[in-house]
Short mmCIF file of C-alpha atoms and ligand atoms in Angstrom, two decimals:
data_model
loop_
_atom_site.label_atom_id
_atom_site.label_comp_id
_atom_site.label_asym_id
_atom_site.label_seq_id
_atom_site.Cartn_x
_atom_site.Cartn_y
_atom_site.Cartn_z
CA MET Y 1 -19.68 136.34 116.86
CA LYS Y 2 -19.11 137.59 120.38
CA GLY Y 3 -17.25 140.86 121.20
CA LYS Y 4 -15.88 143.98 119.47
CA TYR Y 5 -12.26 143.71 120.40
CA LEU Y 6 -9.17 141.64 120.00
CA LEU Y 7 -6.86 141.25 122.86
CA ALA Y 8 -3.15 140.81 122.22
CA ILE Y 9 -0.38 139.75 124.82
CA ASP Y 10 3.13 140.50 124.05
CA GLN Y 11 5.40 138.71 126.64
CA GLY Y 12 8.81 140.36 125.87
CA THR Y 13 12.34 139.97 127.41
CA SER Y 14 12.10 143.08 129.60
CA SER Y 15 8.31 143.68 129.92
CA SER Y 16 4.84 142.31 129.36
CA ARG Y 17 2.25 144.24 127.39
CA THR Y 18 -1.37 143.76 126.56
CA VAL Y 19 -3.00 145.75 123.73
CA ILE Y 20 -6.79 145.81 122.91
CA TYR Y 21 -7.76 146.61 119.34
CA ASP Y 22 -11.11 147.14 117.76
CA HIS Y 23 -11.97 144.96 114.77
CA ALA Y 24 -10.51 147.68 112.36
CA GLY Y 25 -7.08 147.22 114.11
CA THR Y 26 -7.18 150.56 116.03
CA VAL Y 27 -5.64 150.53 119.52
CA VAL Y 28 -8.30 150.99 122.17
CA ALA Y 29 -6.20 150.55 125.29
CA SER Y 30 -2.95 149.15 126.43
CA ALA Y 31 -0.92 148.40 129.59
CA GLN Y 32 2.71 147.49 130.17
CA GLN Y 33 4.83 146.27 133.03
CA GLU Y 34 8.43 145.48 133.40
CA PHE Y 35 9.66 142.60 135.38
CA PRO Y 36 13.15 141.75 137.05
CA GLN Y 37 16.06 140.39 135.09
CA ILE Y 38 18.08 137.79 137.01
CA TYR Y 39 21.77 137.53 136.52
CA PRO Y 40 23.01 134.63 138.81
CA GLN Y 41 26.52 134.52 137.10
CA PRO Y 42 28.33 136.17 134.24
CA GLY Y 43 26.76 134.93 131.03
CA TRP Y 44 23.64 133.59 132.81
CA VAL Y 45 20.19 135.30 132.41
CA GLU Y 46 17.05 133.97 134.13
CA HIS Y 47 13.43 135.10 134.59
CA ASP Y 48 11.12 134.09 137.38
CA PRO Y 49 8.17 132.57 135.57
CA GLU Y 50 5.95 133.48 138.41
CA ALA Y 51 6.91 137.20 137.96
CA ILE Y 52 6.16 136.78 134.19
CA TRP Y 53 2.84 135.26 134.98
CA GLN Y 54 1.90 137.99 137.52
CA SER Y 55 2.82 140.75 135.03
CA VAL Y 56 0.72 139.14 132.15
CA GLN Y 57 -2.17 138.77 134.37
CA ALA Y 58 -1.81 142.43 135.67
CA VAL Y 59 -1.46 144.10 132.25
CA THR Y 60 -4.30 142.08 130.86
CA ALA Y 61 -6.67 143.11 133.57
CA ASP Y 62 -5.39 146.68 133.34
CA ALA Y 63 -5.85 146.94 129.60
CA MET Y 64 -9.27 145.40 129.96
CA ARG Y 65 -10.23 147.95 132.63
CA ALA Y 66 -8.89 150.81 130.59
CA ALA Y 67 -10.91 149.70 127.62
CA LYS Y 68 -13.96 149.06 129.88
CA ALA Y 69 -14.00 145.57 128.36
CA GLY Y 70 -15.32 142.48 129.93
CA PRO Y 71 -14.48 138.82 128.67
CA ASP Y 72 -17.59 139.03 126.48
CA ASP Y 73 -16.28 141.99 124.66
CA ILE Y 74 -13.21 139.91 123.47
CA THR Y 75 -13.52 138.14 120.19
CA GLY Y 76 -10.15 136.46 120.56
CA VAL Y 77 -6.79 136.53 122.28
CA GLY Y 78 -3.43 136.31 120.53
CA ILE Y 79 -0.10 135.80 122.22
CA THR Y 80 3.39 136.71 121.07
CA ASN Y 81 6.42 136.13 123.09
CA GLN Y 82 10.18 136.33 123.65
CA ARG Y 83 11.46 133.26 121.77
CA GLU Y 84 13.63 130.25 122.99
CA THR Y 85 13.32 131.04 126.71
CA THR Y 86 12.87 127.73 128.46
CA VAL Y 87 10.54 126.71 131.35
CA VAL Y 88 9.74 123.38 132.98
CA TRP Y 89 6.88 122.82 135.36
CA ASP Y 90 5.04 119.96 137.20
CA ARG Y 91 2.02 118.79 135.23
CA LYS Y 92 0.05 118.03 138.41
CA THR Y 93 0.82 121.15 140.55
CA GLY Y 94 1.67 123.65 137.74
CA ASP Y 95 4.75 124.63 139.84
CA VAL Y 96 7.91 125.47 137.89
CA ILE Y 97 11.07 123.54 138.81
CA HIS Y 98 13.39 126.48 138.29
CA ASN Y 99 13.62 129.93 136.88
CA ALA Y 100 13.21 130.16 133.16
CA ILE Y 101 16.51 130.08 131.19
CA VAL Y 102 16.43 133.20 128.99
CA TRP Y 103 17.43 133.20 125.19
CA GLN Y 104 20.42 135.29 126.14
CA ASP Y 105 21.92 132.91 128.56
CA ARG Y 106 25.27 131.38 127.52
CA ARG Y 107 25.61 128.64 130.28
CA THR Y 108 25.34 125.76 127.79
CA ALA Y 109 28.17 127.10 125.49
CA ASP Y 110 30.51 124.27 126.49
CA ARG Y 111 27.80 121.70 125.80
CA CYS Y 112 27.32 123.18 122.33
CA ASP Y 113 31.06 123.12 121.63
CA GLU Y 114 31.23 119.35 122.73
CA LEU Y 115 28.43 118.58 120.29
CA LYS Y 116 30.09 120.59 117.59
CA ALA Y 117 33.41 118.88 118.31
CA ALA Y 118 31.54 115.57 117.84
CA GLY Y 119 30.48 116.70 114.39
CA ALA Y 120 26.74 117.09 115.18
CA GLU Y 121 26.21 120.68 113.79
CA ALA Y 122 25.69 120.02 110.07
CA ASP Y 123 22.96 117.43 110.80
CA VAL Y 124 21.24 119.65 113.50
CA THR Y 125 21.36 122.52 111.01
CA ALA Y 126 19.92 120.45 108.11
CA ARG Y 127 16.98 119.30 110.38
CA THR Y 128 16.17 122.58 112.28
CA GLY Y 129 17.60 125.38 110.12
CA LEU Y 130 19.40 126.66 113.17
CA LYS Y 131 22.97 126.62 114.70
CA LEU Y 132 24.13 124.61 117.35
CA ASP Y 133 24.15 127.58 119.90
CA PRO Y 134 23.21 128.06 123.44
CA TYR Y 135 20.66 130.69 122.19
CA PHE Y 136 18.11 127.93 121.26
CA SER Y 137 16.18 125.89 123.92
CA ALA Y 138 17.41 122.20 123.57
CA THR Y 139 20.68 122.64 125.68
CA LYS Y 140 18.87 124.84 128.17
CA LEU Y 141 16.22 122.28 128.75
CA ALA Y 142 18.76 119.44 129.02
CA TRP Y 143 20.58 121.67 131.58
CA LEU Y 144 17.49 121.90 133.69
CA LEU Y 145 16.98 118.13 133.61
CA ASP Y 146 20.56 117.46 134.61
CA ASN Y 147 21.00 120.21 137.24
CA VAL Y 148 17.62 120.48 139.11
CA ASP Y 149 17.45 117.53 141.74
CA GLY Y 150 15.31 114.74 140.52
CA ALA Y 151 14.09 116.48 137.39
CA ARG Y 152 15.41 113.88 134.82
CA ALA Y 153 13.67 111.08 136.78
CA ARG Y 154 10.49 113.11 137.06
CA ALA Y 155 10.61 113.93 133.31
CA GLU Y 156 11.17 110.17 132.45
CA ALA Y 157 8.05 109.38 134.57
CA GLY Y 158 6.10 111.87 132.59
CA GLU Y 159 5.37 114.21 135.51
CA LEU Y 160 7.01 117.33 133.90
CA ALA Y 161 6.15 119.67 130.96
CA PHE Y 162 8.48 121.69 129.01
CA GLY Y 163 7.45 124.92 127.16
CA THR Y 164 8.65 128.14 125.66
CA ILE Y 165 6.91 131.19 127.12
CA ASP Y 166 3.88 130.86 124.87
CA SER Y 167 3.31 127.28 126.17
CA PHE Y 168 3.87 128.29 129.82
CA LEU Y 169 1.43 131.09 129.41
CA LEU Y 170 -1.18 128.80 127.58
CA TRP Y 171 -0.86 126.37 130.29
CA ARG Y 172 -1.52 129.04 133.08
CA LEU Y 173 -4.13 130.87 131.14
CA THR Y 174 -6.18 127.72 130.46
CA GLY Y 175 -5.90 126.62 134.05
CA GLY Y 176 -3.59 123.69 133.18
CA SER Y 177 -5.76 122.18 130.40
CA VAL Y 178 -3.76 122.97 127.29
CA HIS Y 179 -0.15 122.05 126.66
CA ALA Y 180 0.61 123.34 123.28
CA THR Y 181 2.77 125.63 121.21
CA ASP Y 182 2.73 127.04 117.67
CA ALA Y 183 5.08 126.06 114.80
CA THR Y 184 7.07 129.28 115.06
CA ASN Y 185 7.99 128.74 118.60
CA ALA Y 186 8.70 125.03 118.08
CA SER Y 187 10.89 125.93 115.22
CA ARG Y 188 13.37 127.78 117.76
CA THR Y 189 13.86 124.81 120.11
CA LEU Y 190 16.57 122.72 118.14
CA LEU Y 191 14.18 119.86 118.70
CA TYR Y 192 11.63 120.46 115.92
CA ASN Y 193 12.33 119.19 112.34
CA VAL Y 194 11.22 122.03 110.09
CA HIS Y 195 10.93 119.62 107.14
CA SER Y 196 8.97 116.77 108.58
CA LEU Y 197 7.12 119.28 110.85
CA ARG Y 198 7.44 117.13 113.97
CA TRP Y 199 9.57 116.84 117.07
CA ASP Y 200 12.58 114.95 115.76
CA PRO Y 201 13.31 111.55 117.55
CA ASP Y 202 16.97 111.80 116.56
CA LEU Y 203 17.39 115.17 117.93
CA LEU Y 204 15.63 114.30 121.18
CA ALA Y 205 18.14 111.47 121.45
CA LEU Y 206 21.03 113.74 120.81
CA PHE Y 207 20.06 116.36 123.40
CA GLY Y 208 18.76 113.74 125.89
CA ILE Y 209 15.14 115.02 125.94
CA PRO Y 210 12.21 112.62 126.96
CA LYS Y 211 9.37 113.17 124.41
CA SER Y 212 6.67 113.27 127.18
CA LEU Y 213 7.91 116.73 128.11
CA LEU Y 214 6.93 118.29 124.76
CA PRO Y 215 3.87 120.36 123.99
CA GLU Y 216 1.62 119.71 120.92
CA VAL Y 217 2.40 121.95 117.93
CA ARG Y 218 -0.38 123.81 116.37
CA ASP Y 219 -0.94 126.33 113.58
CA CYS Y 220 -0.29 130.01 114.60
CA ALA Y 221 -4.10 130.73 114.24
CA ALA Y 222 -5.75 127.75 115.99
CA ASP Y 223 -7.96 126.78 118.89
CA PHE Y 224 -5.73 127.16 121.97
CA GLY Y 225 -8.45 126.61 124.47
CA VAL Y 226 -10.07 129.42 126.63
CA THR Y 227 -8.94 131.47 129.52
CA ASP Y 228 -9.86 130.04 132.87
CA ALA Y 229 -13.01 131.89 134.02
CA SER Y 230 -11.54 132.69 137.38
CA LEU Y 231 -8.74 134.80 135.78
CA PHE Y 232 -10.59 137.65 134.09
CA GLY Y 233 -14.18 137.29 135.00
CA GLY Y 234 -15.12 134.86 132.20
CA GLU Y 235 -13.83 132.78 129.33
CA MET Y 236 -12.00 134.34 126.34
CA PRO Y 237 -10.89 132.11 123.32
CA LEU Y 238 -7.14 131.91 122.91
CA CYS Y 239 -6.70 131.67 119.19
CA GLY Y 240 -3.34 133.16 117.93
CA VAL Y 241 0.31 132.34 118.95
CA ALA Y 242 3.65 133.27 117.27
CA GLY Y 243 7.13 133.99 118.59
CA ASP Y 244 7.87 137.78 118.54
CA GLN Y 245 9.91 138.26 115.42
CA GLN Y 246 7.45 136.14 113.29
CA ALA Y 247 4.65 138.05 114.77
CA ALA Y 248 6.35 141.28 113.67
CA LEU Y 249 6.52 139.87 110.10
CA ILE Y 250 2.84 139.07 110.34
CA GLY Y 251 2.11 142.51 111.80
CA GLN Y 252 3.87 143.99 108.87
CA ALA Y 253 1.70 141.95 106.61
CA GLY Y 254 4.78 140.21 105.15
CA LEU Y 255 2.72 137.46 103.81
CA SER Y 256 4.07 136.89 100.35
CA PRO Y 257 7.50 135.54 99.39
CA GLY Y 258 10.27 138.01 99.19
CA MET Y 259 8.62 140.41 101.67
CA THR Y 260 11.07 141.43 104.39
CA LYS Y 261 10.71 143.15 107.77
CA SER Y 262 13.50 144.54 109.97
CA THR Y 263 12.73 145.22 113.69
CA TYR Y 264 14.90 147.84 115.57
CA GLY Y 265 14.66 147.46 119.24
CA THR Y 266 17.51 146.51 121.54
CA GLY Y 267 18.84 144.46 118.65
CA CYS Y 268 17.82 144.25 114.98
CA PHE Y 269 16.10 141.11 113.55
CA VAL Y 270 15.44 140.79 109.86
CA ILE Y 271 13.06 138.11 108.47
CA ALA Y 272 12.35 137.53 104.82
CA ASN Y 273 9.34 135.46 103.83
CA THR Y 274 10.81 132.66 101.56
CA GLY Y 275 7.56 130.96 100.73
CA THR Y 276 6.49 127.37 101.18
CA GLU Y 277 9.93 125.82 100.54
CA PRO Y 278 12.70 126.06 103.21
CA LEU Y 279 15.70 127.87 101.95
CA ALA Y 280 19.07 126.81 103.38
CA SER Y 281 21.56 129.68 103.74
CA GLY Y 282 24.90 129.67 102.42
CA ASN Y 283 25.77 132.71 104.58
CA GLN Y 284 25.06 131.52 108.17
CA LEU Y 285 21.42 132.86 108.24
CA LEU Y 286 18.73 130.87 110.04
CA THR Y 287 16.06 128.97 108.33
CA THR Y 288 12.88 129.30 110.42
CA ILE Y 289 9.07 128.86 110.27
CA ALA Y 290 7.63 132.32 109.55
CA TYR Y 291 4.09 131.17 110.19
CA GLN Y 292 1.73 128.20 109.73
CA LEU Y 293 -1.78 128.79 108.70
CA ASP Y 294 -4.36 126.16 107.78
CA GLY Y 295 -1.76 123.50 108.11
CA GLU Y 296 0.54 125.11 105.45
CA VAL Y 297 3.98 126.30 106.58
CA THR Y 298 5.62 129.45 105.19
CA TYR Y 299 9.35 129.62 105.78
CA GLY Y 300 11.52 132.65 106.58
CA LEU Y 301 15.22 133.41 106.37
CA GLU Y 302 16.34 135.28 109.50
CA GLY Y 303 19.40 137.15 110.52
CA SER Y 304 20.12 139.32 113.56
CA VAL Y 305 22.41 142.16 114.69
CA PHE Y 306 22.92 141.97 118.44
CA VAL Y 307 23.35 145.70 118.93
CA ALA Y 308 20.96 148.23 117.40
CA GLY Y 309 18.89 150.40 119.81
CA SER Y 310 21.28 149.42 122.62
CA ALA Y 311 24.15 151.23 120.84
CA ILE Y 312 21.96 154.48 121.41
CA GLN Y 313 21.48 153.39 125.00
CA TRP Y 314 25.36 153.13 125.24
CA LEU Y 315 25.68 156.68 123.92
CA ARG Y 316 23.33 157.80 126.63
CA ASP Y 317 24.05 155.52 129.66
CA SER Y 318 27.79 154.58 129.19
CA LEU Y 319 29.29 157.56 127.30
CA GLY Y 320 26.76 160.15 128.63
CA ILE Y 321 27.03 162.20 125.44
CA ILE Y 322 23.22 162.31 124.74
CA ASP Y 323 20.48 162.81 127.20
CA SER Y 324 17.83 160.78 125.28
CA ALA Y 325 17.60 158.52 122.29
CA PRO Y 326 15.34 160.81 120.20
CA GLU Y 327 18.11 163.52 120.50
CA THR Y 328 20.23 161.48 118.05
CA GLU Y 329 17.96 162.54 115.25
CA GLY Y 330 18.71 166.28 115.40
CA ILE Y 331 22.43 165.72 116.04
CA ALA Y 332 22.74 163.53 112.88
CA ALA Y 333 20.63 165.94 110.79
CA ALA Y 334 22.85 168.84 111.80
CA THR Y 335 26.09 166.94 111.30
CA GLY Y 336 25.37 165.12 108.11
CA ILE Y 337 26.60 161.69 106.89
CA VAL Y 338 30.04 161.05 108.56
CA ASP Y 339 32.64 159.38 106.49
CA ASP Y 340 35.80 159.76 108.60
CA VAL Y 341 34.71 158.30 111.95
CA VAL Y 342 33.18 154.74 112.05
CA VAL Y 343 31.80 153.18 115.20
CA VAL Y 344 31.56 149.31 115.19
CA PRO Y 345 29.32 148.37 118.07
CA ALA Y 346 30.55 144.85 118.42
CA PHE Y 347 29.99 144.87 122.15
CA ALA Y 348 28.87 141.18 122.30
CA GLY Y 349 30.77 140.01 119.21
CA LEU Y 350 29.37 140.29 115.70
CA GLY Y 351 26.19 138.31 114.69
CA ALA Y 352 25.22 137.20 111.11
CA PRO Y 353 26.89 137.05 108.63
CA TYR Y 354 30.11 137.25 110.67
CA TRP Y 355 29.36 135.10 113.73
CA ASP Y 356 32.47 136.25 115.47
CA PRO Y 357 32.06 136.06 119.26
CA HIS Y 358 35.51 137.35 119.75
CA ALA Y 359 35.17 140.77 117.95
CA ARG Y 360 34.91 143.70 120.24
CA GLY Y 361 33.62 147.31 119.56
CA ALA Y 362 35.69 150.18 118.40
CA ILE Y 363 35.61 153.82 117.30
CA LEU Y 364 38.02 154.31 114.34
CA GLY Y 365 39.20 157.35 112.52
CA LEU Y 366 39.19 159.77 115.42
CA THR Y 367 41.07 163.08 114.95
CA ARG Y 368 41.59 165.96 117.35
CA GLY Y 369 38.39 167.55 116.07
CA SER Y 370 36.11 164.52 116.29
CA GLY Y 371 33.48 165.50 118.83
CA ARG Y 372 30.30 163.89 120.17
CA GLU Y 373 28.21 164.79 117.01
CA ARG Y 374 30.41 162.63 114.85
CA ILE Y 375 30.36 159.70 117.31
CA VAL Y 376 26.61 159.92 117.68
CA THR Y 377 25.96 160.12 113.91
CA ALA Y 378 28.45 157.33 113.20
CA THR Y 379 26.60 155.09 115.77
CA LEU Y 380 23.26 155.60 113.93
CA GLN Y 381 25.11 154.83 110.67
CA SER Y 382 26.57 151.54 112.15
CA VAL Y 383 23.16 150.15 112.50
CA ALA Y 384 22.30 150.74 109.00
CA TYR Y 385 25.52 149.24 107.80
CA GLN Y 386 24.89 146.13 109.91
CA THR Y 387 21.42 145.80 108.34
CA HIS Y 388 23.19 146.14 104.87
CA ASP Y 389 25.47 143.30 105.59
CA LEU Y 390 22.53 141.08 106.57
CA ILE Y 391 20.40 142.04 103.42
CA ASP Y 392 23.57 141.45 101.33
CA ALA Y 393 23.79 138.06 102.73
CA MET Y 394 20.14 137.29 102.00
CA ALA Y 395 20.67 138.56 98.47
CA ASP Y 396 23.45 136.03 98.07
CA ASP Y 397 21.23 133.35 99.27
CA GLY Y 398 18.70 134.55 96.46
CA ILE Y 399 16.31 136.78 98.32
CA ALA Y 400 16.42 140.38 97.10
CA PRO Y 401 13.40 142.35 98.48
CA SER Y 402 12.23 145.44 96.66
CA VAL Y 403 11.37 147.27 99.87
CA ILE Y 404 12.10 146.66 103.50
CA ARG Y 405 9.34 147.30 106.07
CA VAL Y 406 10.76 148.51 109.34
CA ASP Y 407 9.33 148.77 112.90
CA GLY Y 408 10.49 149.00 116.60
CA GLY Y 409 11.47 151.89 118.69
CA MET Y 410 14.29 153.17 116.66
CA VAL Y 411 12.20 153.80 113.54
CA ALA Y 412 10.86 157.03 115.10
CA ASN Y 413 14.16 158.27 113.75
CA ASP Y 414 13.54 159.86 110.36
CA TRP Y 415 17.45 160.56 109.74
CA PHE Y 416 18.13 156.95 110.49
CA LEU Y 417 15.58 155.51 108.15
CA GLN Y 418 16.79 157.81 105.24
CA PHE Y 419 20.23 156.68 105.85
CA LEU Y 420 19.16 153.21 106.01
CA ALA Y 421 17.47 153.53 102.59
CA ASP Y 422 20.65 155.22 101.18
CA VAL Y 423 22.91 152.46 102.41
CA LEU Y 424 20.65 149.60 101.40
CA GLY Y 425 19.98 151.09 98.02
CA ILE Y 426 16.32 150.02 98.30
CA PRO Y 427 13.19 151.86 99.68
CA VAL Y 428 12.46 151.51 103.45
CA GLU Y 429 8.81 151.73 104.50
CA ARG Y 430 7.48 152.57 107.90
CA PRO Y 431 3.87 151.54 108.87
CA ARG Y 432 1.54 153.79 110.71
CA ASN Y 433 1.65 151.37 113.64
CA ILE Y 434 5.21 150.67 114.42
CA GLU Y 435 4.21 148.19 117.09
CA SER Y 436 4.17 145.31 114.58
CA THR Y 437 4.80 142.46 117.04
CA VAL Y 438 1.75 142.83 119.14
CA LEU Y 439 -0.27 143.68 116.09
CA GLY Y 440 0.76 140.44 114.50
CA ALA Y 441 -0.55 138.52 117.50
CA ALA Y 442 -3.95 140.43 117.07
CA PHE Y 443 -3.86 139.61 113.35
CA LEU Y 444 -3.61 135.93 114.09
CA ALA Y 445 -6.43 136.11 116.60
CA ALA Y 446 -8.50 137.93 113.97
CA TYR Y 447 -7.77 135.29 111.35
CA GLN Y 448 -8.87 132.37 113.61
CA ALA Y 449 -11.95 134.28 114.74
CA GLY Y 450 -12.87 134.63 111.02
CA LEU Y 451 -12.73 138.47 111.03
CA VAL Y 452 -10.23 138.32 108.29
CA ASP Y 453 -10.41 135.34 105.92
CA SER Y 454 -7.05 135.52 103.99
CA ALA Y 455 -3.56 136.91 104.09
CA THR Y 456 -4.77 139.48 101.44
CA ALA Y 457 -7.35 140.65 104.02
CA ILE Y 458 -4.58 141.16 106.59
CA ALA Y 459 -2.47 142.89 104.08
CA ASN Y 460 -5.32 145.31 103.48
CA LEU Y 461 -5.41 146.30 107.17
CA TRP Y 462 -1.66 147.29 107.02
CA GLU Y 463 -1.17 151.04 106.57
CA SER Y 464 2.01 152.82 105.40
CA ASP Y 465 3.10 155.88 107.16
CA ARG Y 466 6.21 156.89 104.97
CA LEU Y 467 8.50 155.57 102.21
CA TYR Y 468 12.07 156.47 102.33
CA GLU Y 469 13.66 156.32 98.81
CA PRO Y 470 17.51 155.87 98.42
CA ALA Y 471 18.95 159.32 97.51
CA LEU Y 472 22.69 158.68 97.73
CA SER Y 473 25.03 158.33 94.71
CA ALA Y 474 26.37 154.85 94.01
CA ASP Y 475 29.93 156.23 94.43
CA ARG Y 476 29.19 157.73 97.83
CA ARG Y 477 27.46 154.73 99.01
CA ASP Y 478 30.26 152.35 97.94
CA ALA Y 479 32.84 154.57 99.55
CA LEU Y 480 30.79 154.52 102.91
CA LEU Y 481 30.42 150.78 102.72
CA GLU Y 482 34.10 150.27 101.99
CA GLY Y 483 35.03 152.29 105.05
CA TRP Y 484 32.65 150.15 107.25
CA LYS Y 485 34.07 146.96 105.74
CA ARG Y 486 37.57 148.05 106.54
CA ALA Y 487 36.55 148.99 110.17
CA VAL Y 488 34.95 145.62 110.64
CA LEU Y 489 38.02 143.75 109.49
CA ARG Y 490 39.95 145.74 112.15
CA VAL Y 491 37.79 144.58 115.05
CA ARG Y 492 37.64 140.94 114.13
CA GLY Y 493 39.10 138.71 117.00
CA THR Y 494 39.89 141.76 119.26
CA ASN Y 495 38.70 140.53 122.52
CA VAL Y 496 41.87 141.17 124.44
CA THR Y 497 40.94 138.95 127.39
CA ILE Y 498 41.07 135.78 125.49
P1 LIG E 501 12.70 146.54 122.77
O1 LIG E 501 11.35 146.03 122.43
O2 LIG E 501 13.90 145.79 122.43
O3 LIG E 501 12.85 146.93 124.30
P2 LIG E 501 11.83 149.01 121.53
O4 LIG E 501 11.29 148.58 120.29
O5 LIG E 501 11.01 149.62 122.53
O6 LIG E 501 12.94 147.96 122.08
O7 LIG E 501 13.01 150.12 121.07
C1 LIG E 501 13.70 150.84 121.99
C2 LIG E 501 15.17 151.12 121.38
O8 LIG E 501 15.04 152.18 120.45
C3 LIG E 501 16.02 151.63 122.55
O9 LIG E 501 17.27 150.83 122.56
C4 LIG E 501 16.30 153.04 122.22
O10 LIG E 501 17.62 153.37 122.38
C5 LIG E 501 15.94 153.13 120.75
N1 LIG E 501 15.36 154.38 120.26
C6 LIG E 501 14.07 154.78 120.66
N2 LIG E 501 13.93 156.05 120.06
C7 LIG E 501 14.77 156.26 119.31
C8 LIG E 501 15.20 157.38 118.38
N3 LIG E 501 14.33 158.32 118.24
N4 LIG E 501 16.41 157.40 117.74
C9 LIG E 501 17.21 156.27 117.89
N5 LIG E 501 16.92 155.21 118.72
C10 LIG E 501 15.89 155.27 119.43
#
């Protein structure tokens, strides 16, 4: 086997990152670069695919330089990516026809409403496990075909290719010789049937998408070609791909049914491994493909909270009552659990299990003596309460994990994790490496390269840092959750501009 390192690319919403690991999973070098966000109109979010591509090339070259690694030192390359973001390019020239439409973009909300009014949602959900929402790729792709001059005719003539960011990167990295995606990314497009495991002809017809646009769907650990020799001085095997939240589950070694991870970055994403049979939620959670290895699909149940770490950014940047995110830990530890003030950070409505786009945020229970300490602490608490609501919805769907593995920037905060365990009533475990997403991409590359030969071998590479056991009395916990529930009821439908 060639090489002593694995190279993992994490193409995220705000930055691109490359991390080089040795075969034991230890970080050898990494590089990161932000790229511009483009907001052409309220509710629209775009990325320049060329800026993404430039950043990926730059961080990969930088990380290789820092590791003093040449292409021959790299055993395999894994890719993880922001999901759902939609790119269309010309198959001959490789030129994109428009900026990428980012997952956060709401421009196709009216189209989704039209389809819902026509009664299409139940069938779409049954086939895809998703909701008819602008979040997913299908209506974004249709928008590009209908709004870029000549695009639909070119698509029908087979001249164009569609991809989520993984496909676009694979195309560019292989010098245009591979047009593929993996099952996790495919499962976020609204075009992929998660039961029959193929692009669904009825969904293609519903959304008006010519089949010739679509990439081939492969396992998460598979042969995705090699990097074009002109890019990094030689060829490197591309052999692992997964969407970011699924990669985080893999990086957390969440590889058996019931295992659950919760990632705390800007938002919070929970995925529970539900095994080889898809589980349809009765609580508005998403059914998704957690991973596909050796042709076998493992399903996941997913829920998201829109505002997690971004509530901490709001304390810092909008209210100006903290100077830095880590400061919240000391403030909360000195203040203790707050039960009179409740912050509901419904800045962009409420996600699962409420799905209320018209809710807006509020601080409830203020008295003359309520200072910044109580607001800061209550904000940390709100992220735990929202996680509780998701886990509660999962339990109602029949998934009751015995421990939650956590990762992402916010889990550096010990006070938050202890409170999270208190509120969930189950232990919360933090791994030694909290960068689970990019580690998941490396694990997939390792699997395909034959460095690890089973899910168990991946699980053995995962290392715990700390376990937080619930320590709050049931009465206290119930009272806190009751206060939260009352506060949520108060903010439902409070968008005063509608
Ligand atoms: P993303 O990948 O979404 O950009 P990260 O995983 O890097 O996010 O996490 C960054 C988020 O975590 C920020 O929103 C920040 O406010 C929050 N954060 C970072 N450190 C702490 C901390 N010690 N306590 C609370 N929140 C934190």
